[in-house]
Structures are given as C-alpha cells and as structure tokens.
C-alpha cells in the first residue's frame, strides 16, 4: 500500500480571495496588486550589467565542494557585517540556498520530531509549512500594538515548556515592521534558549534614525543564529544564497557549526557562481533603491490616511505596511470588496494570524503610480462603506 506523510499534506482548498482573483484573471481583468513583494519586479533602476558581470569568472568552471560555503563567500558576508558596524568572524558564517533552507537546517540541528519552537504572532506565514516539513511544533507568542509594537512577555513566558528548543525573532517583523528592542533581546536571551533571529529585512529601516536596528549578534551569552540573505538584502531572490551568522559562546557555537557542516555536506545546495559573485553583489548595495521606494510609498501613505477612518500602524522597517480598517467588515470581507469592486489586491490580516479584525497588509514595493492608485481606490471604498 502506498501512503504519504502527514507533513507533506497539500492544502487543496483555495480561499475566497484566491478564487475571486483567479476568476478576474481568467476574465483578463487587470488587478492592481498591492501584495507585490517580488523585488525583481520592482520598477526602480537596477544595476543589471554589474550584476551579470559579477558572474563572469573562470573560477565558476571548477567545483570545490564546501559544506559551510566557500571561505571567500563567507568572508564576503563577514566583511559586509563589519562594514555595517557589526563584528562577525567569517568562520561563524554558514551559507544556505535560502532563508527557508536555513530554518530547515536549524530545526534539524535543534529539534527532534515533536519538539517546539516559539514564533511571534502575527508574523511570516511560511513558518507553519517550514516547521511541518521538519515535524516541529510551533507555539505562538503574541506581539501587541498600543501605538508601538512590542513582545507580550507574559504570552512568551507561558509558551515556554519542556519541549521548547528555540525562540524565533523576526527583526524587523513581517508584516508589522517592528524591530526587536535591545531590552527585549536581553530578556529573550535570559531564558537560556537558542535564539533564531530572522533579520532579512534588517537594512530596511523606514526612518534613518532607526538604522542600524539591534541585531541579535549583540547577545553574548545565548546561542544565536542570525538569518540574512540576498533575497531581501540585495533584492535578488533568484540567486539563491542566504546565510546563518552564529553568535554566542564558543562552547555552543562550535558544536552547532559541526552539525551545520554535516547537514551542509549532505545537501551542498549553494551554487558555486553565486558564491564567487557574492562580494560584488553585496557591494552593489542594491537594497538602497528598494529602501528608497518603500520609504517614498510609506511617506505618501502616511499623508493619505491622515484624517480618514483608516489607521496606519506604526512600523519601523521592512517591505510592508499594516492598515486598520473600520470593523464594519471582517478583514477577509474587506479584501474581497477591494478586489471585486476596485480591482485592488491586498492581504487580509488573518493571512499573518492577526488576532482581531480588520487589518489589511499592503506591500511598499509597487511603483508609486500603482501604489498610489491602489491606495486611493481603497480609501474611497472605505469612505463609501461607512457613509
Ligand atoms: C521574515 C521572512 N524571512 C524569510 C523570508 C524568505 O527569505 P528567502 O527568500 O531567503 O527564503 C521572507 C520572505 O518573505 C520573510 O518575510
């Protein structure tokens, strides 16, 4: 008899928004996509030729397997951190093909099936699938908003149990845009658990004064895994290169590196050309253009929502903005209304596990023309619905 694993179960029922979107696309109706978060589709100027030139190297014709990544590429990551004021030895950098793969490696290194990892809520929806793939159970802890986002430590502490193997921080968080404050970091570290700090959006502070956000690499006593990658930092997800930067006492970092090396040796998943190109790709600082785009759209959005029934929640960084709408509809009903009546696609808050109604999330990456048109339609619809 052929059976399949529970952890590879495919969810086949599309939600109402996906169904409505497909219908519109089949009818060839153009939809303004305010969920667009693919940096390669952002219309800002790109450094295309310089990127391609970085790959034109003889060294790419050779294969020298390196489980943790080629030393020169690990050094490139370390230099980039140093350039941004963070000390990081190259020996503590591990390369992976994506942040998703980094999560999977870390779940394997830290957890046995059935073990638990704490995750912020609301946050990145992919955690559920990543954890399921490694038979790890996620236990949420709350992020609360009262004019500013912060960790609800009562919920975090209540979530810690005998099976807890790590705490995940997303810094800044997707989609709330909240950085983990230095005092919060210290408190999380005080539990003695390994900390996985996803800092893929770390360089995307909305306001210059927030830069650089506090990195978990500043922690000295806990075993820390900071995640970063080309996908967000350089807007190059197609290159498939991410990293884990390890921090903490050598007696913990050493064995963690040994295990990561064993996993890296099993998969050897990072391509050689992107490793040789890495230093150049990082030096190009492509993220600058994306950051300018997000800041521009956000500043415009702030002005537009002022004095309306829509509240823009205060975020500090990342690629998205959270809007609180009047609770005359659920978040899903609002998203459906915008899509069907206004041809504007937004993410409903439930997609990120927001506790209450009615939040929607918009990406700050679309061109200003599309962004402004989409937001104008959204605000007009809200005004109409409450008058
Ligand atoms: C918080 C967070 N981490 C990681 C990723 C994905 O990174 P990668 O493309 O390196 O897997 C995303 C993508 O949206 C994200 O929002």
Coordinates of C-alpha atoms in Angstrom, one line a residue, residues 3 74 85 117 135-136 146 152 165 184 230 246 265 270-271 286 352 365 380:
X3 CA 0.8 6.1 1.8
X74 CA 31.7 33.6 3.9
X85 CA 29.3 48.1 12.3
X117 CA 9.8 26.4 18.7
X135 CA 7.9 17.7 12.3
X136 CA 8.4 20.6 14.6
X146 CA -0.6 50.0 21.5
X152 CA 3.9 40.3 25.1
X165 CA 14.1 24.2 21.8
X184 CA 13.5 42.8 24.6
X230 CA 20.5 38.1 -0.9
X246 CA 26.3 32.4 14.5
X265 CA 27.8 18.4 3.4
X270 CA 24.5 26.7 -2.8
X271 CA 25.7 27.1 -6.3
X286 CA 21.0 47.2 -4.4
X352 CA -0.5 36.6 9.1
X365 CA 7.4 47.7 -3.2
X380 CA -12.5 55.7 -1.4

